[in-house]
CSV table of C-alpha atoms in Angstrom, one decimal:
chain,number,residue,atom,x,y,z
U,247,MET,CA,0.0,0.2,0.2
U,248,GLU,CA,1.2,3.5,-0.9
U,249,LEU,CA,2.3,5.9,2.2
U,250,ARG,CA,0.1,8.3,1.3
U,251,ALA,CA,-2.9,5.7,0.4
U,252,THR,CA,-6.4,6.7,1.9
U,253,VAL,CA,-8.8,4.0,3.5
U,254,GLU,CA,-12.4,4.6,3.2
U,255,ASN,CA,-14.6,2.4,6.0
U,256,ARG,CA,-18.8,2.8,7.1
U,257,ILE,CA,-18.6,2.8,11.0
U,258,ARG,CA,-22.1,2.9,13.2
U,259,TYR,CA,-23.2,3.5,16.4
U,260,SER,CA,-23.1,0.4,18.6
U,261,THR,CA,-26.7,-1.4,19.3
U,262,LYS,CA,-26.7,-0.5,22.6
U,263,HIS,CA,-26.2,3.2,21.4
U,264,ILE,CA,-28.5,3.2,18.9
U,265,LYS,CA,-31.1,2.1,21.6
U,266,HIS,CA,-32.0,5.2,23.1
U,267,LEU,CA,-31.6,7.3,20.4
U,268,PRO,CA,-34.2,9.2,19.0
U,269,PRO,CA,-36.3,7.9,15.9
U,270,GLY,CA,-35.1,8.6,12.8
U,271,SER,CA,-31.5,9.3,14.9
U,272,ILE,CA,-28.6,8.6,11.6
U,273,THR,CA,-26.6,6.0,13.7
U,274,GLU,CA,-24.0,5.4,10.4
U,275,PHE,CA,-20.9,7.0,9.4
U,276,ASP,CA,-18.5,7.4,6.5
U,277,TRP,CA,-15.2,8.2,8.2
U,278,LYS,CA,-11.6,8.6,6.2
U,279,ASP,CA,-7.7,7.2,6.9
U,280,TYR,CA,-6.0,9.8,5.1
U,281,CYS,CA,-2.5,8.2,4.7
U,282,PRO,CA,-2.7,5.2,7.6
U,283,VAL,CA,0.4,4.4,7.2
U,284,GLY,CA,2.8,6.5,7.0
U,285,PHE,CA,0.5,7.4,10.5
U,286,GLY,CA,0.6,4.1,11.7
U,287,LEU,CA,4.4,3.4,10.8
U,288,ILE,CA,4.3,7.2,13.7
U,289,GLN,CA,2.3,5.3,16.1
U,290,GLU,CA,4.1,2.3,16.1
U,291,LEU,CA,7.2,4.6,17.2
U,292,GLU,CA,5.8,5.2,19.8
U,293,GLY,CA,4.7,2.0,21.3
U,294,ILE,CA,0.7,2.8,20.0
U,295,ASP,CA,-1.2,-0.5,19.6
U,296,HIS,CA,-2.9,0.4,16.0
U,297,ASP,CA,-6.5,-1.9,17.5
U,298,ASP,CA,-6.4,-0.2,20.8
U,299,TYR,CA,-6.1,3.4,18.9
U,300,LEU,CA,-9.2,2.9,16.9
U,301,LEU,CA,-10.8,1.4,20.4
U,302,SER,CA,-10.0,5.1,21.9
U,303,ILE,CA,-11.6,7.4,18.7
U,304,CYS,CA,-13.7,5.3,17.6
U,305,THR,CA,-16.7,5.1,20.2
U,306,ASP,CA,-20.4,6.4,20.4
U,307,GLU,CA,-19.6,9.2,22.5
U,308,THR,CA,-16.7,10.6,20.2
U,309,LEU,CA,-18.5,10.5,16.7
U,310,LYS,CA,-20.8,12.2,18.6
U,311,LYS,CA,-18.3,15.0,19.4
U,312,ILE,CA,-16.8,15.3,16.8
U,313,SER,CA,-19.8,15.2,14.7
U,314,SER,CA,-20.8,17.9,15.6
U,315,GLY,CA,-18.1,20.5,16.6
U,316,LYS,CA,-17.3,23.0,15.7
U,317,ILE,CA,-13.6,23.9,13.6
U,318,GLY,CA,-10.7,25.9,15.0
U,319,ASN,CA,-9.8,26.3,18.6
U,320,VAL,CA,-12.0,23.0,19.6
U,321,PHE,CA,-10.5,19.7,21.1
U,322,HIS,CA,-11.6,16.5,22.6
U,323,ILE,CA,-10.7,13.5,24.8
U,324,SER,CA,-11.0,10.0,23.6
U,325,ASN,CA,-12.7,8.5,27.4
U,326,ASP,CA,-8.8,6.4,28.2
U,327,ASN,CA,-7.5,10.6,28.1
U,328,ARG,CA,-4.8,9.4,25.9
U,329,PHE,CA,-4.7,11.5,23.0
U,330,LEU,CA,-5.5,14.7,21.7
U,331,ILE,CA,-8.3,15.3,19.4
U,332,LYS,CA,-8.4,18.6,17.6
U,333,ILE,CA,-11.1,19.5,14.4
U,334,LEU,CA,-9.3,21.3,11.7
U,335,ARG,CA,-9.9,23.0,7.9
U,336,LYS,CA,-9.6,20.5,5.2
U,337,SER,CA,-5.9,23.3,4.1
U,338,GLU,CA,-5.1,22.4,7.3
U,339,ILE,CA,-5.4,18.5,7.2
U,340,LYS,CA,-3.8,18.6,3.7
U,341,VAL,CA,-0.8,20.6,5.0
U,342,THR,CA,-1.1,17.6,8.0
U,343,LEU,CA,-0.6,14.7,4.9
U,344,GLU,CA,2.1,16.6,3.3
U,345,MET,CA,4.4,17.6,5.9
U,346,LEU,CA,4.0,14.2,7.1
U,347,PRO,CA,7.4,11.9,5.3
U,348,ARG,CA,9.0,15.1,6.5
U,349,TYR,CA,8.1,14.9,9.8
U,350,TYR,CA,8.1,11.1,10.4
U,351,ARG,CA,11.6,11.2,9.1
U,352,HIS,CA,12.7,14.1,11.9
U,353,ILE,CA,11.1,11.8,15.2
U,354,ASN,CA,12.3,8.7,14.6
U,355,TYR,CA,15.9,10.9,13.8
U,356,HIS,CA,15.5,13.9,16.8
U,357,ARG,CA,13.6,11.1,19.7
U,358,SER,CA,14.0,14.6,21.5
U,359,SER,CA,10.9,16.2,19.3
U,360,LEU,CA,9.3,19.1,20.9
U,361,PHE,CA,6.2,17.7,18.8
U,362,THR,CA,3.4,17.0,20.0
U,363,ARG,CA,3.1,13.6,18.5
U,364,ILE,CA,0.8,13.0,15.6
U,365,PHE,CA,-0.7,9.8,15.3
U,366,GLY,CA,-3.9,9.9,12.8
U,367,ALA,CA,-5.2,12.5,10.1
U,368,HIS,CA,-9.2,11.0,9.7
U,369,SER,CA,-12.4,12.7,8.5
U,370,VAL,CA,-15.8,11.2,9.5
U,371,LYS,CA,-19.6,12.0,7.9
U,372,PRO,CA,-23.0,11.3,9.0
U,373,LEU,CA,-24.7,9.3,6.1
U,374,GLY,CA,-26.9,12.5,4.5
U,375,GLY,CA,-24.8,15.1,6.8
U,376,VAL,CA,-21.4,16.8,6.7
U,377,LYS,CA,-18.3,16.3,6.5
U,378,THR,CA,-15.3,16.7,9.3
U,379,TYR,CA,-12.0,16.2,9.6
U,380,PHE,CA,-9.6,16.2,12.9
U,381,ALA,CA,-6.4,14.4,14.0
U,382,VAL,CA,-5.2,12.6,16.8
U,383,MET,CA,-2.1,13.8,19.0
U,384,SER,CA,-0.8,12.7,22.2
U,385,ASN,CA,-2.1,14.3,25.2
U,386,MET,CA,0.7,16.0,27.2
U,387,LEU,CA,-2.1,16.6,30.0
U,388,HIS,CA,-3.3,13.3,30.8
U,389,SER,CA,-5.8,12.7,34.3
U,390,THR,CA,-3.0,11.7,36.1
U,391,ILE,CA,-1.0,15.3,35.4
U,392,PHE,CA,-2.7,18.2,37.7
U,393,VAL,CA,-1.1,21.5,36.4
U,394,ASN,CA,-1.8,25.3,38.0
U,395,LYS,CA,-2.0,26.9,35.3
U,396,LEU,CA,-1.6,25.8,31.5
U,397,TYR,CA,-0.8,28.8,28.6
U,398,ASP,CA,-0.6,28.9,24.8
U,399,LEU,CA,2.6,31.0,23.6
U,400,LYS,CA,3.5,31.8,20.3
U,401,GLY,CA,5.6,34.6,22.0
U,402,SER,CA,4.0,37.2,20.2
U,403,PRO,CA,0.7,38.8,22.3
U,404,LYS,CA,-0.3,42.0,18.7
U,405,GLY,CA,-3.0,40.4,17.2
U,406,ARG,CA,-4.1,38.0,18.8
U,407,SER,CA,-7.7,37.2,20.1
U,408,ASN,CA,-8.8,36.9,24.0
U,409,LYS,CA,-11.1,34.0,24.4
U,410,LYS,CA,-10.3,31.9,26.2
U,411,ILE,CA,-11.2,27.6,26.2
U,412,GLU,CA,-10.8,25.1,28.5
U,413,VAL,CA,-8.9,21.7,27.7
U,414,ARG,CA,-9.9,19.0,30.8
U,415,ASN,CA,-11.8,22.0,31.9
U,416,THR,CA,-8.0,24.0,33.1
U,417,THR,CA,-9.2,27.1,31.0
U,418,VAL,CA,-5.5,28.0,28.1
U,419,LEU,CA,-4.6,31.5,28.7
U,420,LYS,CA,-2.3,33.1,26.2
U,421,ASP,CA,1.1,35.4,25.4
U,422,ILE,CA,-1.0,38.3,27.0
U,423,ASP,CA,-1.0,36.8,30.5
U,424,PHE,CA,1.9,35.5,30.2
U,425,ASP,CA,4.4,36.8,33.3
U,426,PHE,CA,7.5,33.9,33.9
U,427,CYS,CA,10.5,33.4,33.3
U,428,PHE,CA,12.4,29.7,33.9
U,429,TYR,CA,15.6,28.3,35.3
U,430,VAL,CA,16.6,24.9,34.0
U,431,ASP,CA,19.4,22.2,35.2
U,432,PRO,CA,22.0,24.7,32.1
U,433,LEU,CA,22.4,20.6,30.6
U,434,ALA,CA,18.4,21.2,29.9
U,435,ARG,CA,18.1,24.2,28.6
U,436,GLN,CA,20.4,23.2,26.4
U,437,ARG,CA,18.8,20.7,24.6
U,438,ILE,CA,15.2,23.1,25.5
U,439,ILE,CA,17.0,25.6,22.5
U,440,LYS,CA,18.6,22.9,20.4
U,441,GLN,CA,15.8,20.7,20.3
U,442,THR,CA,13.6,24.2,19.3
U,443,LYS,CA,15.6,25.1,16.9
U,444,LEU,CA,16.5,21.8,14.8
U,445,ASP,CA,11.6,21.3,14.6
U,446,CYS,CA,11.6,25.2,14.2
U,447,GLU,CA,13.9,24.8,10.6
U,448,LEU,CA,11.8,21.6,9.6
U,449,LEU,CA,8.5,24.0,10.4
U,450,GLU,CA,10.6,26.8,8.1
U,451,GLU,CA,11.3,24.7,5.6
U,452,GLU,CA,7.5,23.0,5.4
U,453,GLY,CA,6.0,26.8,5.3
U,454,ILE,CA,4.6,26.1,8.6
U,455,MET,CA,3.6,29.2,10.9
U,456,ASP,CA,0.9,29.7,13.6
U,457,TYR,CA,2.0,27.3,16.0
U,458,SER,CA,2.6,27.9,20.1
U,459,LEU,CA,4.3,26.3,22.4
U,460,LEU,CA,2.3,24.3,24.8
U,461,VAL,CA,3.9,25.3,28.7
U,462,GLY,CA,1.9,23.3,32.0
U,463,LEU,CA,2.6,24.4,34.7
U,464,GLN,CA,3.1,22.2,38.4
U,465,SER,CA,3.5,23.7,41.2
U,466,LYS,CA,5.8,21.9,43.9
U,467,GLY,CA,3.8,19.9,45.4
U,468,SER,CA,0.5,20.7,44.3
U,469,CYS,CA,-2.7,18.6,43.8
U,470,GLN,CA,-5.8,21.4,43.4
U,471,GLY,CA,-6.7,24.0,43.5
U,472,SER,CA,-4.7,28.1,41.3
U,473,PHE,CA,-1.8,28.1,41.1
U,474,ASP,CA,-2.5,32.1,42.6
U,475,GLY,CA,-3.6,30.1,45.9
U,476,LEU,CA,-0.6,29.4,46.5
U,477,ASN,CA,2.5,30.8,48.1
U,478,PRO,CA,6.1,31.8,46.1
U,479,VAL,CA,8.7,30.4,48.3
U,480,TYR,CA,11.1,32.9,47.8
U,481,GLY,CA,14.3,32.8,49.9
U,482,SER,CA,12.9,29.4,51.7
U,483,PHE,CA,15.2,27.7,49.0
U,484,ALA,CA,18.5,27.6,47.0
U,485,PRO,CA,18.2,30.6,44.4
U,486,PRO,CA,18.7,29.7,40.6
U,487,SER,CA,22.2,28.9,40.5
U,488,SER,CA,21.9,25.3,43.6
U,489,PHE,CA,21.2,24.3,39.5
U,490,LYS,CA,24.7,23.7,38.3
U,491,SER,CA,26.0,20.5,40.6
U,492,ASN,CA,27.6,18.2,39.9
U,493,SER,CA,25.0,16.3,38.2
U,494,THR,CA,25.9,18.8,34.6
U,495,LYS,CA,30.0,17.6,34.5
U,496,SER,CA,28.8,13.7,35.1
U,497,MET,CA,26.0,14.3,32.3
U,498,LYS,CA,28.6,16.1,29.7
U,499,THR,CA,29.6,12.9,28.3
U,500,ALA,CA,25.4,11.3,27.8
U,501,SER,CA,24.4,14.7,26.4
U,502,SER,CA,26.6,15.0,23.3
U,503,SER,CA,25.0,11.5,22.8
U,504,PRO,CA,23.7,11.5,19.1
U,505,ASP,CA,19.7,13.0,19.0
U,506,ARG,CA,18.0,9.3,17.4
U,507,SER,CA,19.0,7.4,21.3
U,508,SER,CA,15.8,7.2,22.6
U,509,VAL,CA,15.7,10.2,25.3
U,510,ALA,CA,13.2,10.3,28.3
U,511,MET,CA,12.6,14.0,30.1
U,512,TYR,CA,12.2,13.9,34.2
U,513,SER,CA,10.3,10.7,35.6
U,514,CYS,CA,10.3,12.0,39.2
U,515,SER,CA,7.6,13.1,40.7
U,516,PRO,CA,6.7,16.8,41.8
U,517,ASP,CA,7.9,16.1,46.0
U,518,ARG,CA,11.2,15.1,45.0
U,519,VAL,CA,12.1,18.3,43.4
U,520,THR,CA,12.7,20.5,46.3
U,521,SER,CA,14.3,18.9,50.0
U,522,ASN,CA,14.2,22.0,52.7
U,523,SER,CA,18.9,21.6,51.9
U,524,ALA,CA,20.2,22.9,49.1
U,525,SER,CA,22.6,19.6,50.0
U,526,SER,CA,19.4,17.2,49.9
U,527,GLU,CA,18.2,19.8,46.6
U,528,THR,CA,21.1,18.9,44.7
U,529,ASN,CA,21.1,14.8,45.1
U,530,ILE,CA,17.2,14.8,43.8
U,531,LEU,CA,18.3,16.8,40.9
U,532,ALA,CA,21.4,14.2,40.4
U,533,THR,CA,18.7,11.4,40.7
U,534,THR,CA,16.5,13.0,37.8
U,535,LEU,CA,19.2,14.7,36.1
U,536,SER,CA,19.6,11.3,35.7
U,537,ASP,CA,16.7,10.1,34.3
U,538,LEU,CA,17.1,12.6,32.0
U,539,PHE,CA,19.7,11.5,29.8
U,540,HIS,CA,19.0,8.2,30.7
U,541,ASN,CA,15.7,6.4,31.4
U,542,SER,CA,15.0,5.0,29.2
U,543,SER,CA,10.5,5.1,30.0
U,544,ASN,CA,7.9,6.3,27.4
U,545,ILE,CA,8.0,10.4,28.7
U,546,ASN,CA,8.3,12.4,26.3
U,547,PHE,CA,11.4,14.8,25.9
U,548,GLY,CA,9.8,18.4,28.1
U,549,MET,CA,7.9,16.1,29.9
U,550,LYS,CA,8.3,16.9,34.1
U,551,ILE,CA,11.6,19.6,34.1
U,552,PRO,CA,12.0,20.5,37.1
U,553,ALA,CA,12.3,24.4,37.6
U,554,ARG,CA,12.4,27.8,39.1
U,555,ALA,CA,9.7,29.4,37.3
U,556,ARG,CA,10.2,34.2,38.7
U,557,ARG,CA,7.1,35.4,38.6
U,558,VAL,CA,7.3,39.6,38.2
U,559,THR,CA,3.9,41.0,39.0
U,560,ARG,CA,2.3,43.3,36.6
U,561,GLU,CA,0.7,45.1,39.4
U,562,THR,CA,3.0,46.2,41.4
U,563,GLY,CA,6.7,45.0,40.2
U,564,GLU,CA,7.3,42.8,42.5
U,565,GLU,CA,9.1,39.5,41.9
U,566,GLU,CA,8.1,36.5,43.2
U,567,TRP,CA,10.1,32.7,43.2
U,568,TYR,CA,7.9,29.0,43.1
U,569,ASN,CA,9.3,26.3,42.5
U,570,VAL,CA,7.6,24.2,39.8
U,571,VAL,CA,7.6,21.5,37.6
U,572,LEU,CA,7.1,21.8,33.4
U,573,TYR,CA,5.0,20.3,30.9
U,574,ILE,CA,6.0,21.5,27.3
U,575,GLY,CA,5.4,20.4,24.2
U,576,ILE,CA,5.1,22.8,20.8
U,577,VAL,CA,1.6,22.5,19.1
U,578,ASP,CA,-1.0,23.1,16.4
U,579,THR,CA,1.4,22.5,13.3
U,580,PHE,CA,-1.1,22.4,11.2
U,581,GLN,CA,-0.8,26.1,9.3
U,582,ASP,CA,0.9,27.3,6.4
U,583,TYR,CA,1.5,31.0,4.4
U,584,GLY,CA,-1.3,30.4,2.7
U,585,MET,CA,-3.6,33.4,1.4
U,586,LYS,CA,-6.0,33.3,3.6
U,587,LYS,CA,-3.0,34.0,6.5
U,588,ARG,CA,-1.4,37.1,4.1
U,589,ILE,CA,-4.2,39.0,4.0
U,590,GLU,CA,-4.5,38.3,7.1
U,591,HIS,CA,-0.9,40.2,8.0
U,592,CYS,CA,-1.2,42.8,5.7
U,593,TYR,CA,-4.5,44.0,8.6
U,594,LYS,CA,-2.7,43.0,11.3
U,595,SER,CA,0.1,45.1,9.9
U,596,ILE,CA,-2.2,48.2,9.6
U,597,GLN,CA,-2.6,48.0,13.5
U,598,TYR,CA,0.3,46.7,14.7
U,599,ASN,CA,4.2,46.5,14.0
U,600,SER,CA,4.1,43.9,10.9
U,601,ASN,CA,7.0,41.8,12.6
U,602,SER,CA,5.5,42.0,16.2
U,603,ILE,CA,2.2,39.8,15.4
U,604,SER,CA,1.0,36.1,15.7
U,605,THR,CA,0.6,36.2,11.3
U,606,VAL,CA,4.2,36.2,9.3
U,607,HIS,CA,6.3,34.6,7.6
U,608,PRO,CA,6.9,31.1,8.1
U,609,LYS,CA,11.0,32.4,8.8
U,610,ILE,CA,10.3,35.6,10.7
U,611,TYR,CA,8.1,33.0,12.6
U,612,SER,CA,10.8,31.3,13.7
U,613,SER,CA,13.5,33.4,14.2
U,614,ARG,CA,10.9,34.9,16.8
U,615,PHE,CA,9.5,32.0,18.1
U,616,GLN,CA,13.3,30.8,18.5
U,617,ASP,CA,14.5,33.9,20.2
U,618,PHE,CA,11.0,33.4,23.0
U,619,VAL,CA,12.5,30.4,24.3
U,620,SER,CA,15.5,31.7,24.7
U,621,ASN,CA,14.1,33.9,26.4
U,622,ILE,CA,11.3,32.8,29.0
U,623,PHE,CA,14.1,30.5,30.3
U,624,LEU,CA,16.7,31.7,31.1
U,625,PRO,CA,20.7,31.1,31.4
U,626,HIS,CA,21.7,31.3,35.0
U,627,ASP,CA,24.5,34.1,34.3
U,628,ASP,CA,21.6,36.0,34.9
U,629,ASP,CA,23.1,37.2,38.0
U,630,LEU,CA,19.5,36.5,40.1
U,631,SER,CA,21.4,35.7,43.5
U,632,SER,CA,21.6,39.2,45.4
U,633,LYS,CA,17.4,38.6,45.7
U,634,TYR,CA,19.1,36.3,47.7
């Protein structure tokens, strides 16, 4: 079968579900798998069983949600919480399929890619109804993960809608709401910035823009409630420079290994990130950093990154410090710089600086996005120890 071949099927609600539907309800759907061979390779690469995948996304409830959904910022989560489903335009499906061969080669070679994995592209159409296109991706924020804050960041607040969406009852905030910067281990920062560059280069070459960095913040030890309701640590812990532990030396050899090697990012639980003493904290960080470069589990790079977050409150200009665990990934890689986006660029350029808006040429977008990531993950030569 050719890599780009499409498979069509007819599916229907389960008998149990049909019994509870009003008479005359549509119970059958035309279903299309786009490039099932290509996406099957990605599923295999990430350890996803194809039969389990279909069982997850072809449930009665999911079919009902998708077939009645709207295009745009509409997310659904599979019943088992493993997959995130986003409704797309036909043009966005086309972009995804055109990128598929290079996308697969990229994530196969660069196992530490920050891309959320795309496991499938499909369409579903109730008999006599309207066709809906959608993509199925890895769910960064599984139900077992609680985050205090969730941000969708493009690197520029200009011209972005303030409309909020929710994923699993968590409001997704945007650049205009973002007031943090992070300090992680120097080797972790190096890998984040390097991998962002590699991922952005692929998107730039494919003519894709308007993607985002999804950032989830989990405050150390928190299980519920609001991030704003938690107390900042201030001077209770060692300053950010304490990340420069002896663990950095021991990991240099591992960090220079090829990207093709399987790399997992921090498998420690949040309560292991910090301790009341600097010495025990250093030992804990050494353990988690060892996990970063040697753990062979299926945790993707970008998951569970211990960090210290600095927050500058807009109202007072005061700094607050938090010990956090980060979940990061590059999402929404579906939009090319086509005619619609060019027109949008012209319109928004009248209101704002043409290079400051989110809708810009892929080359400019890539460069700005990389600068943004470098500016929120700060190096330790930023002298902040005076705060302590």
